Short mmCIF file of N, CA and C in Angstrom, two decimals:
data_model
loop_
_atom_site.label_atom_id
_atom_site.label_comp_id
_atom_site.label_asym_id
_atom_site.label_seq_id
_atom_site.Cartn_x
_atom_site.Cartn_y
_atom_site.Cartn_z
N MET A 148 7.22 20.39 65.99
CA MET A 148 6.21 20.46 64.96
C MET A 148 6.84 20.25 63.58
N ASP A 149 8.04 20.80 63.37
CA ASP A 149 8.73 20.59 62.11
C ASP A 149 9.01 19.12 61.87
N PHE A 150 9.26 18.39 62.98
CA PHE A 150 9.54 16.97 62.85
C PHE A 150 8.34 16.24 62.24
N ARG A 151 7.12 16.58 62.71
CA ARG A 151 5.92 15.93 62.16
C ARG A 151 5.72 16.30 60.70
N LEU A 152 5.97 17.53 60.35
CA LEU A 152 5.82 17.96 58.97
C LEU A 152 6.82 17.22 58.08
N ASP A 153 8.07 17.11 58.54
CA ASP A 153 9.08 16.36 57.78
C ASP A 153 8.66 14.91 57.61
N ARG A 154 8.16 14.31 58.71
CA ARG A 154 7.72 12.92 58.66
C ARG A 154 6.55 12.78 57.68
N ASP A 155 5.59 13.71 57.75
CA ASP A 155 4.43 13.66 56.85
C ASP A 155 4.87 13.81 55.39
N LEU A 156 5.81 14.71 55.13
CA LEU A 156 6.32 14.88 53.77
C LEU A 156 7.04 13.62 53.29
N ASP A 157 7.81 13.00 54.18
CA ASP A 157 8.49 11.75 53.83
C ASP A 157 7.48 10.66 53.50
N GLN A 158 6.41 10.58 54.30
CA GLN A 158 5.38 9.57 54.06
C GLN A 158 4.65 9.84 52.74
N LEU A 159 4.38 11.10 52.47
CA LEU A 159 3.72 11.47 51.22
C LEU A 159 4.61 11.12 50.03
N GLN A 160 5.89 11.43 50.12
CA GLN A 160 6.83 11.11 49.05
C GLN A 160 6.92 9.60 48.84
N ALA A 161 6.93 8.85 49.93
CA ALA A 161 6.98 7.39 49.84
C ALA A 161 5.71 6.85 49.17
N ALA A 162 4.56 7.43 49.51
CA ALA A 162 3.29 7.00 48.91
C ALA A 162 3.27 7.31 47.42
N ILE A 163 3.75 8.48 47.05
CA ILE A 163 3.80 8.86 45.63
C ILE A 163 4.75 7.93 44.89
N SER A 164 5.91 7.68 45.46
CA SER A 164 6.89 6.79 44.83
C SER A 164 6.32 5.38 44.67
N HIS A 165 5.63 4.90 45.72
CA HIS A 165 5.02 3.57 45.64
C HIS A 165 3.96 3.53 44.54
N SER A 166 3.16 4.58 44.46
CA SER A 166 2.12 4.66 43.43
C SER A 166 2.73 4.66 42.04
N GLU A 167 3.80 5.44 41.84
CA GLU A 167 4.47 5.49 40.54
C GLU A 167 5.08 4.13 40.20
N ASN A 168 5.71 3.48 41.18
CA ASN A 168 6.30 2.17 40.94
C ASN A 168 5.22 1.14 40.63
N SER A 169 4.09 1.24 41.32
CA SER A 169 2.98 0.33 41.07
C SER A 169 2.43 0.54 39.66
N SER A 170 2.25 1.80 39.26
CA SER A 170 1.78 2.10 37.90
C SER A 170 2.77 1.59 36.87
N ARG A 171 4.03 1.80 37.11
CA ARG A 171 5.07 1.33 36.18
C ARG A 171 5.04 -0.18 36.08
N SER A 172 4.96 -0.86 37.22
CA SER A 172 4.93 -2.31 37.23
C SER A 172 3.71 -2.84 36.48
N LYS A 173 2.54 -2.26 36.73
CA LYS A 173 1.33 -2.69 36.05
C LYS A 173 1.43 -2.45 34.54
N THR A 174 2.04 -1.35 34.17
CA THR A 174 2.21 -1.04 32.74
C THR A 174 3.16 -2.03 32.08
N ILE A 175 4.28 -2.29 32.71
CA ILE A 175 5.26 -3.22 32.15
C ILE A 175 4.63 -4.60 31.97
N GLN A 176 3.75 -4.99 32.88
CA GLN A 176 3.10 -6.30 32.79
C GLN A 176 2.14 -6.39 31.61
N LEU A 177 1.75 -5.26 31.02
CA LEU A 177 0.86 -5.28 29.87
C LEU A 177 1.56 -5.80 28.61
N PHE A 178 2.88 -5.80 28.62
CA PHE A 178 3.64 -6.34 27.50
C PHE A 178 3.83 -7.84 27.74
N ASP A 179 3.46 -8.63 26.75
CA ASP A 179 3.43 -10.08 26.89
C ASP A 179 4.18 -10.72 25.72
N LYS A 180 5.08 -11.61 26.04
CA LYS A 180 5.89 -12.27 25.00
C LYS A 180 5.01 -12.94 23.94
N ASN A 181 3.87 -13.46 24.34
CA ASN A 181 2.97 -14.13 23.39
C ASN A 181 2.26 -13.16 22.46
N HIS A 182 2.39 -11.88 22.73
CA HIS A 182 1.76 -10.86 21.89
C HIS A 182 2.79 -9.84 21.41
N PHE A 183 3.99 -10.35 21.18
CA PHE A 183 5.08 -9.54 20.64
C PHE A 183 5.31 -10.00 19.20
N TYR A 184 5.43 -9.04 18.29
CA TYR A 184 5.59 -9.37 16.88
C TYR A 184 6.81 -8.66 16.32
N TYR A 185 7.70 -9.44 15.77
CA TYR A 185 8.79 -8.89 14.97
C TYR A 185 8.37 -9.12 13.54
N VAL A 186 8.26 -8.05 12.77
CA VAL A 186 7.76 -8.14 11.40
C VAL A 186 8.87 -7.73 10.44
N GLU A 187 9.51 -8.75 9.88
CA GLU A 187 10.63 -8.49 8.98
C GLU A 187 10.16 -7.97 7.62
N HIS A 188 9.12 -8.59 7.09
CA HIS A 188 8.56 -8.19 5.79
C HIS A 188 7.18 -7.60 6.04
N PRO A 189 7.07 -6.29 6.06
CA PRO A 189 5.84 -5.64 6.48
C PRO A 189 4.62 -6.01 5.63
N PRO A 190 3.56 -6.43 6.31
CA PRO A 190 2.29 -6.64 5.62
C PRO A 190 1.59 -5.29 5.47
N THR A 191 0.37 -5.31 4.98
CA THR A 191 -0.41 -4.08 4.95
C THR A 191 -0.86 -3.77 6.38
N LYS A 192 -1.32 -2.57 6.59
CA LYS A 192 -1.85 -2.17 7.89
C LYS A 192 -2.98 -3.11 8.30
N ALA A 193 -3.89 -3.40 7.37
CA ALA A 193 -5.04 -4.27 7.67
C ALA A 193 -4.57 -5.69 8.02
N GLU A 194 -3.59 -6.20 7.30
CA GLU A 194 -3.08 -7.55 7.59
C GLU A 194 -2.43 -7.61 8.98
N LEU A 195 -1.65 -6.58 9.31
CA LEU A 195 -1.01 -6.55 10.62
C LEU A 195 -2.06 -6.52 11.73
N LEU A 196 -3.04 -5.63 11.60
CA LEU A 196 -4.09 -5.55 12.63
C LEU A 196 -4.87 -6.85 12.71
N ASN A 197 -5.17 -7.45 11.58
CA ASN A 197 -5.90 -8.71 11.56
C ASN A 197 -5.12 -9.80 12.30
N ASN A 198 -3.81 -9.88 12.07
CA ASN A 198 -2.97 -10.88 12.76
C ASN A 198 -2.91 -10.63 14.26
N MET A 199 -2.69 -9.38 14.65
CA MET A 199 -2.56 -9.04 16.06
C MET A 199 -3.88 -9.28 16.81
N VAL A 200 -4.97 -8.82 16.21
CA VAL A 200 -6.28 -8.98 16.84
C VAL A 200 -6.71 -10.44 16.82
N GLY A 201 -6.40 -11.15 15.74
CA GLY A 201 -6.75 -12.57 15.66
C GLY A 201 -6.19 -13.36 16.83
N LYS A 202 -4.95 -13.06 17.21
CA LYS A 202 -4.33 -13.74 18.36
C LYS A 202 -5.02 -13.33 19.66
N LEU A 203 -5.38 -12.06 19.79
CA LEU A 203 -6.10 -11.62 21.00
C LEU A 203 -7.43 -12.37 21.14
N VAL A 204 -8.15 -12.48 20.06
CA VAL A 204 -9.44 -13.17 20.08
C VAL A 204 -9.23 -14.66 20.36
N ALA A 205 -8.26 -15.27 19.69
CA ALA A 205 -7.98 -16.70 19.90
C ALA A 205 -7.57 -16.99 21.34
N ASP A 206 -6.86 -16.04 21.96
CA ASP A 206 -6.41 -16.21 23.35
C ASP A 206 -7.46 -15.76 24.37
N HIS A 207 -8.63 -15.37 23.89
CA HIS A 207 -9.75 -14.92 24.74
C HIS A 207 -9.43 -13.64 25.52
N TYR A 208 -8.65 -12.77 24.90
CA TYR A 208 -8.35 -11.46 25.48
C TYR A 208 -9.34 -10.41 24.98
N ALA A 209 -9.98 -10.68 23.84
CA ALA A 209 -10.87 -9.68 23.23
C ALA A 209 -12.01 -10.40 22.49
N PRO A 210 -13.13 -9.69 22.31
CA PRO A 210 -14.27 -10.28 21.61
C PRO A 210 -14.06 -10.28 20.09
N ASP A 211 -14.90 -11.02 19.41
CA ASP A 211 -14.83 -11.09 17.94
C ASP A 211 -14.97 -9.71 17.30
N ALA A 212 -15.73 -8.82 17.91
CA ALA A 212 -15.99 -7.50 17.35
C ALA A 212 -14.81 -6.53 17.53
N PHE A 213 -13.74 -6.97 18.13
CA PHE A 213 -12.60 -6.09 18.44
C PHE A 213 -11.99 -5.48 17.18
N LEU A 214 -11.75 -6.30 16.17
CA LEU A 214 -11.14 -5.79 14.94
C LEU A 214 -12.05 -4.78 14.26
N THR A 215 -13.33 -5.06 14.20
CA THR A 215 -14.28 -4.13 13.58
C THR A 215 -14.24 -2.78 14.29
N SER A 216 -14.18 -2.80 15.61
CA SER A 216 -14.13 -1.57 16.39
C SER A 216 -12.83 -0.79 16.13
N ILE A 217 -11.72 -1.50 16.01
CA ILE A 217 -10.44 -0.85 15.72
C ILE A 217 -10.48 -0.22 14.33
N LEU A 218 -11.00 -0.94 13.36
CA LEU A 218 -11.08 -0.41 12.00
C LEU A 218 -12.01 0.80 11.92
N GLU A 219 -13.09 0.77 12.69
CA GLU A 219 -13.98 1.95 12.76
C GLU A 219 -13.22 3.15 13.32
N ARG A 220 -12.44 2.92 14.37
CA ARG A 220 -11.65 4.01 14.97
C ARG A 220 -10.62 4.52 13.98
N GLU A 221 -9.99 3.63 13.23
CA GLU A 221 -8.99 4.03 12.24
C GLU A 221 -9.62 4.87 11.12
N GLU A 222 -10.89 4.62 10.81
CA GLU A 222 -11.58 5.41 9.79
C GLU A 222 -11.75 6.87 10.22
N LEU A 223 -11.84 7.11 11.52
CA LEU A 223 -12.01 8.47 12.05
C LEU A 223 -10.73 9.29 11.92
N GLY A 224 -9.61 8.63 11.87
CA GLY A 224 -8.31 9.31 11.76
C GLY A 224 -7.20 8.38 12.19
N GLN A 225 -6.02 8.66 11.69
CA GLN A 225 -4.85 7.85 12.00
C GLN A 225 -4.56 7.87 13.50
N THR A 226 -4.07 6.77 14.00
CA THR A 226 -3.70 6.67 15.41
C THR A 226 -2.18 6.72 15.58
N ASN A 227 -1.50 7.28 14.59
CA ASN A 227 -0.05 7.47 14.70
C ASN A 227 0.19 8.59 15.71
N LEU A 228 1.13 8.38 16.62
CA LEU A 228 1.54 9.46 17.51
C LEU A 228 2.53 10.36 16.79
N ASN A 229 3.29 9.77 15.91
CA ASN A 229 4.23 10.50 15.07
C ASN A 229 4.52 9.60 13.87
N ASN A 230 5.59 9.87 13.16
CA ASN A 230 5.89 9.05 11.99
C ASN A 230 6.65 7.77 12.33
N ILE A 231 6.76 7.43 13.61
CA ILE A 231 7.49 6.23 14.01
C ILE A 231 6.64 5.27 14.83
N LEU A 232 5.59 5.76 15.47
CA LEU A 232 4.85 4.97 16.44
C LEU A 232 3.35 5.16 16.28
N ALA A 233 2.60 4.05 16.33
CA ALA A 233 1.14 4.10 16.23
C ALA A 233 0.52 3.33 17.39
N ILE A 234 -0.67 3.78 17.81
CA ILE A 234 -1.38 3.12 18.90
C ILE A 234 -2.83 2.85 18.51
N PRO A 235 -3.04 1.89 17.61
CA PRO A 235 -4.43 1.56 17.26
C PRO A 235 -5.18 1.03 18.48
N HIS A 236 -6.48 1.33 18.52
CA HIS A 236 -7.31 0.92 19.65
C HIS A 236 -8.78 0.89 19.21
N PRO A 237 -9.60 0.17 19.95
CA PRO A 237 -11.01 0.10 19.58
C PRO A 237 -11.75 1.39 19.96
N MET A 238 -12.98 1.50 19.49
CA MET A 238 -13.82 2.66 19.77
C MET A 238 -14.18 2.76 21.26
N SER A 239 -14.22 1.61 21.93
CA SER A 239 -14.56 1.59 23.35
C SER A 239 -13.74 0.51 24.05
N LEU A 240 -13.76 0.55 25.37
CA LEU A 240 -13.04 -0.45 26.15
C LEU A 240 -13.86 -1.73 26.14
N MET A 241 -13.36 -2.72 25.42
CA MET A 241 -14.12 -3.97 25.28
C MET A 241 -13.28 -5.22 25.51
N ALA A 242 -12.04 -5.06 25.88
CA ALA A 242 -11.16 -6.22 26.09
C ALA A 242 -11.63 -7.03 27.30
N PHE A 243 -11.37 -8.33 27.24
CA PHE A 243 -11.65 -9.22 28.37
C PHE A 243 -10.49 -9.24 29.34
N LYS A 244 -9.27 -9.07 28.81
CA LYS A 244 -8.05 -9.06 29.61
C LYS A 244 -7.12 -8.01 29.01
N SER A 245 -6.49 -7.22 29.86
CA SER A 245 -5.62 -6.15 29.39
C SER A 245 -4.27 -6.67 28.94
N VAL A 246 -3.87 -6.19 27.77
CA VAL A 246 -2.56 -6.49 27.21
C VAL A 246 -2.30 -5.44 26.14
N VAL A 247 -1.03 -5.15 25.89
CA VAL A 247 -0.67 -4.24 24.81
C VAL A 247 0.27 -4.98 23.87
N PRO A 248 -0.29 -5.63 22.85
CA PRO A 248 0.57 -6.27 21.86
C PRO A 248 1.41 -5.21 21.14
N GLU A 249 2.64 -5.58 20.84
CA GLU A 249 3.52 -4.64 20.16
C GLU A 249 4.12 -5.31 18.94
N ALA A 250 4.22 -4.53 17.89
CA ALA A 250 4.87 -4.99 16.66
C ALA A 250 6.07 -4.09 16.41
N VAL A 251 7.21 -4.71 16.22
CA VAL A 251 8.45 -4.00 15.88
C VAL A 251 8.71 -4.30 14.41
N ILE A 252 8.75 -3.24 13.61
CA ILE A 252 8.83 -3.38 12.16
C ILE A 252 10.00 -2.54 11.65
N PRO A 253 11.22 -3.10 11.65
CA PRO A 253 12.40 -2.33 11.28
C PRO A 253 12.31 -1.63 9.91
N ASN A 254 11.66 -2.25 8.94
CA ASN A 254 11.53 -1.63 7.62
C ASN A 254 10.31 -0.71 7.51
N GLY A 255 9.53 -0.63 8.55
CA GLY A 255 8.38 0.26 8.59
C GLY A 255 7.17 -0.31 7.86
N ILE A 256 6.01 0.17 8.26
CA ILE A 256 4.74 -0.21 7.64
C ILE A 256 3.98 1.06 7.31
N ASP A 257 3.46 1.12 6.10
CA ASP A 257 2.69 2.29 5.69
C ASP A 257 1.32 2.22 6.34
N ARG A 258 1.04 3.20 7.19
CA ARG A 258 -0.24 3.22 7.91
C ARG A 258 -1.27 4.06 7.16
N GLY A 259 -1.01 4.36 5.89
CA GLY A 259 -2.00 5.06 5.09
C GLY A 259 -1.77 6.54 4.92
N ASP A 260 -0.72 7.07 5.53
CA ASP A 260 -0.44 8.50 5.39
C ASP A 260 0.97 8.72 4.85
N SER A 261 1.52 7.72 4.22
CA SER A 261 2.86 7.70 3.61
C SER A 261 4.01 7.73 4.62
N HIS A 262 3.72 7.66 5.90
CA HIS A 262 4.78 7.51 6.91
C HIS A 262 4.99 6.03 7.18
N LEU A 263 6.22 5.64 7.33
CA LEU A 263 6.54 4.25 7.64
C LEU A 263 6.72 4.11 9.16
N VAL A 264 5.69 3.66 9.81
CA VAL A 264 5.69 3.47 11.26
C VAL A 264 6.48 2.20 11.59
N LYS A 265 7.35 2.29 12.60
CA LYS A 265 8.19 1.15 12.95
C LYS A 265 7.77 0.45 14.23
N PHE A 266 6.87 1.06 14.98
CA PHE A 266 6.36 0.46 16.22
C PHE A 266 4.85 0.61 16.24
N VAL A 267 4.16 -0.51 16.48
CA VAL A 267 2.71 -0.48 16.62
C VAL A 267 2.37 -1.09 17.98
N PHE A 268 1.69 -0.32 18.81
CA PHE A 268 1.25 -0.76 20.12
C PHE A 268 -0.28 -0.80 20.09
N LEU A 269 -0.84 -1.99 20.10
CA LEU A 269 -2.28 -2.18 20.02
C LEU A 269 -2.86 -2.18 21.43
N PHE A 270 -3.70 -1.19 21.72
CA PHE A 270 -4.26 -1.08 23.07
C PHE A 270 -5.47 -2.00 23.21
N SER A 271 -5.35 -2.97 24.10
CA SER A 271 -6.42 -3.89 24.43
C SER A 271 -6.57 -3.84 25.95
N ILE A 272 -7.38 -2.91 26.41
CA ILE A 272 -7.47 -2.60 27.84
C ILE A 272 -8.91 -2.82 28.32
N THR A 273 -9.06 -3.42 29.50
CA THR A 273 -10.38 -3.61 30.09
C THR A 273 -10.84 -2.32 30.76
N THR A 274 -12.13 -2.23 30.98
CA THR A 274 -12.69 -1.07 31.68
C THR A 274 -12.08 -0.96 33.07
N GLN A 275 -11.91 -2.10 33.74
CA GLN A 275 -11.38 -2.10 35.11
C GLN A 275 -9.94 -1.60 35.17
N ASP A 276 -9.17 -1.86 34.13
CA ASP A 276 -7.75 -1.49 34.15
C ASP A 276 -7.46 -0.12 33.56
N TYR A 277 -8.46 0.51 32.97
CA TYR A 277 -8.22 1.74 32.23
C TYR A 277 -7.53 2.82 33.06
N GLU A 278 -7.98 3.06 34.27
CA GLU A 278 -7.38 4.14 35.07
C GLU A 278 -5.95 3.84 35.48
N ASN A 279 -5.57 2.57 35.45
CA ASN A 279 -4.21 2.19 35.83
C ASN A 279 -3.24 2.23 34.67
N THR A 280 -3.69 2.61 33.50
CA THR A 280 -2.82 2.54 32.32
C THR A 280 -2.33 3.91 31.85
N GLU A 281 -2.57 4.93 32.63
CA GLU A 281 -2.10 6.26 32.23
C GLU A 281 -0.59 6.28 32.01
N TYR A 282 0.12 5.50 32.79
CA TYR A 282 1.58 5.47 32.70
C TYR A 282 2.06 5.00 31.34
N ILE A 283 1.26 4.17 30.65
CA ILE A 283 1.71 3.66 29.36
C ILE A 283 1.87 4.79 28.35
N TYR A 284 1.01 5.79 28.43
CA TYR A 284 1.15 6.93 27.52
C TYR A 284 2.47 7.65 27.77
N ASP A 285 2.80 7.85 29.05
CA ASP A 285 4.08 8.48 29.38
C ASP A 285 5.25 7.65 28.86
N LEU A 286 5.15 6.34 29.01
CA LEU A 286 6.20 5.44 28.55
C LEU A 286 6.38 5.52 27.04
N LEU A 287 5.27 5.51 26.30
CA LEU A 287 5.35 5.56 24.84
C LEU A 287 5.81 6.93 24.34
N LEU A 288 5.40 7.98 25.03
CA LEU A 288 5.89 9.32 24.66
C LEU A 288 7.38 9.42 24.88
N GLU A 289 7.86 8.81 25.95
CA GLU A 289 9.31 8.81 26.21
C GLU A 289 10.04 8.03 25.12
N LEU A 290 9.52 6.87 24.74
CA LEU A 290 10.12 6.09 23.66
C LEU A 290 10.11 6.89 22.36
N MET A 291 9.04 7.59 22.11
CA MET A 291 8.90 8.39 20.90
C MET A 291 9.99 9.46 20.82
N ASP A 292 10.40 9.98 21.96
CA ASP A 292 11.41 11.04 22.01
C ASP A 292 12.84 10.51 22.04
N GLN A 293 13.02 9.21 22.19
CA GLN A 293 14.35 8.62 22.37
C GLN A 293 14.78 7.85 21.12
N THR A 294 15.28 8.55 20.14
CA THR A 294 15.71 7.92 18.89
C THR A 294 16.73 6.82 19.13
N GLU A 295 17.65 7.04 20.04
CA GLU A 295 18.68 6.04 20.34
C GLU A 295 18.05 4.76 20.88
N LYS A 296 17.02 4.89 21.73
CA LYS A 296 16.34 3.70 22.29
C LYS A 296 15.56 2.98 21.19
N GLN A 297 14.94 3.73 20.30
CA GLN A 297 14.23 3.13 19.17
C GLN A 297 15.20 2.30 18.33
N GLU A 298 16.34 2.90 18.03
CA GLU A 298 17.34 2.21 17.20
C GLU A 298 17.85 0.95 17.89
N ARG A 299 18.00 1.00 19.21
CA ARG A 299 18.44 -0.19 19.94
C ARG A 299 17.43 -1.32 19.80
N ILE A 300 16.15 -1.00 19.92
CA ILE A 300 15.11 -2.03 19.76
C ILE A 300 15.11 -2.56 18.33
N LEU A 301 15.20 -1.66 17.36
CA LEU A 301 15.16 -2.07 15.95
C LEU A 301 16.37 -2.92 15.57
N SER A 302 17.51 -2.70 16.23
CA SER A 302 18.71 -3.46 15.91
C SER A 302 18.68 -4.87 16.49
N ASP A 303 17.88 -5.08 17.51
CA ASP A 303 17.73 -6.41 18.14
C ASP A 303 16.28 -6.57 18.54
N PRO A 304 15.41 -6.87 17.56
CA PRO A 304 13.97 -6.87 17.81
C PRO A 304 13.44 -8.16 18.46
N SER A 305 14.03 -8.53 19.59
CA SER A 305 13.52 -9.66 20.35
C SER A 305 12.70 -9.11 21.53
N PHE A 306 11.81 -9.93 22.06
CA PHE A 306 10.99 -9.49 23.18
C PHE A 306 11.85 -9.14 24.38
N GLU A 307 12.84 -9.96 24.67
CA GLU A 307 13.70 -9.72 25.85
C GLU A 307 14.45 -8.39 25.72
N HIS A 308 14.97 -8.12 24.54
CA HIS A 308 15.69 -6.86 24.34
C HIS A 308 14.72 -5.67 24.38
N PHE A 309 13.57 -5.82 23.76
CA PHE A 309 12.53 -4.79 23.82
C PHE A 309 12.22 -4.45 25.28
N MET A 310 11.99 -5.49 26.09
CA MET A 310 11.65 -5.25 27.49
C MET A 310 12.79 -4.59 28.25
N SER A 311 14.03 -4.97 27.97
CA SER A 311 15.15 -4.35 28.68
C SER A 311 15.22 -2.86 28.36
N VAL A 312 14.94 -2.48 27.13
CA VAL A 312 14.94 -1.06 26.77
C VAL A 312 13.76 -0.35 27.43
N ILE A 313 12.58 -0.93 27.34
CA ILE A 313 11.37 -0.33 27.90
C ILE A 313 11.50 -0.15 29.41
N GLU A 314 12.00 -1.18 30.08
CA GLU A 314 12.12 -1.12 31.53
C GLU A 314 13.12 -0.08 31.99
N ASN A 315 14.03 0.34 31.12
CA ASN A 315 15.04 1.32 31.50
C ASN A 315 14.77 2.73 30.98
N LEU A 316 13.58 2.93 30.41
CA LEU A 316 13.23 4.29 30.00
C LEU A 316 13.00 5.13 31.27
N ALA A 317 13.51 6.32 31.26
CA ALA A 317 13.33 7.24 32.38
C ALA A 317 12.10 8.09 32.10
N VAL A 318 10.97 7.70 32.66
CA VAL A 318 9.72 8.39 32.40
C VAL A 318 9.52 9.47 33.44
N VAL A 319 9.25 10.67 32.97
CA VAL A 319 8.96 11.79 33.84
C VAL A 319 7.49 12.12 33.69
N SER A 320 6.72 11.91 34.74
CA SER A 320 5.28 12.18 34.66
C SER A 320 4.97 13.58 35.13
#
């Protein structure tokens, strides 16, 4: 009987591991080289959002109303997770295709509260993909806590280097 219990526990652990790997893989795929921004000379918050959303709309990832919805959400309160990272998002899930554009801004951008945010992750998630994106919050919280990883990205703000750092974050859910 212990043998069956051990086997069942092994199968359960394998299923959990597979689920975590699947969530991680789906999350990593949300980062797209075509929606990666290295911003050497920081624009205003509005200009950055306009540029990022403009590309989403042009690429048919989001509707024309996407920027308006994000700005409405920003009016309710800042979407900074801390003084280094922000996650602007629309009022509702309205994306046509899920992607998380990211902006790496070594000199920081003033998001309106006098903090210079150096990473902006714009959430553009479809209704269908929403439940599969929980892992992204864990990933961003881990990045938020890893000053050394942040500095590595800021020192070489290319998409390939960003992805190598992100893929090697040890996320504990």
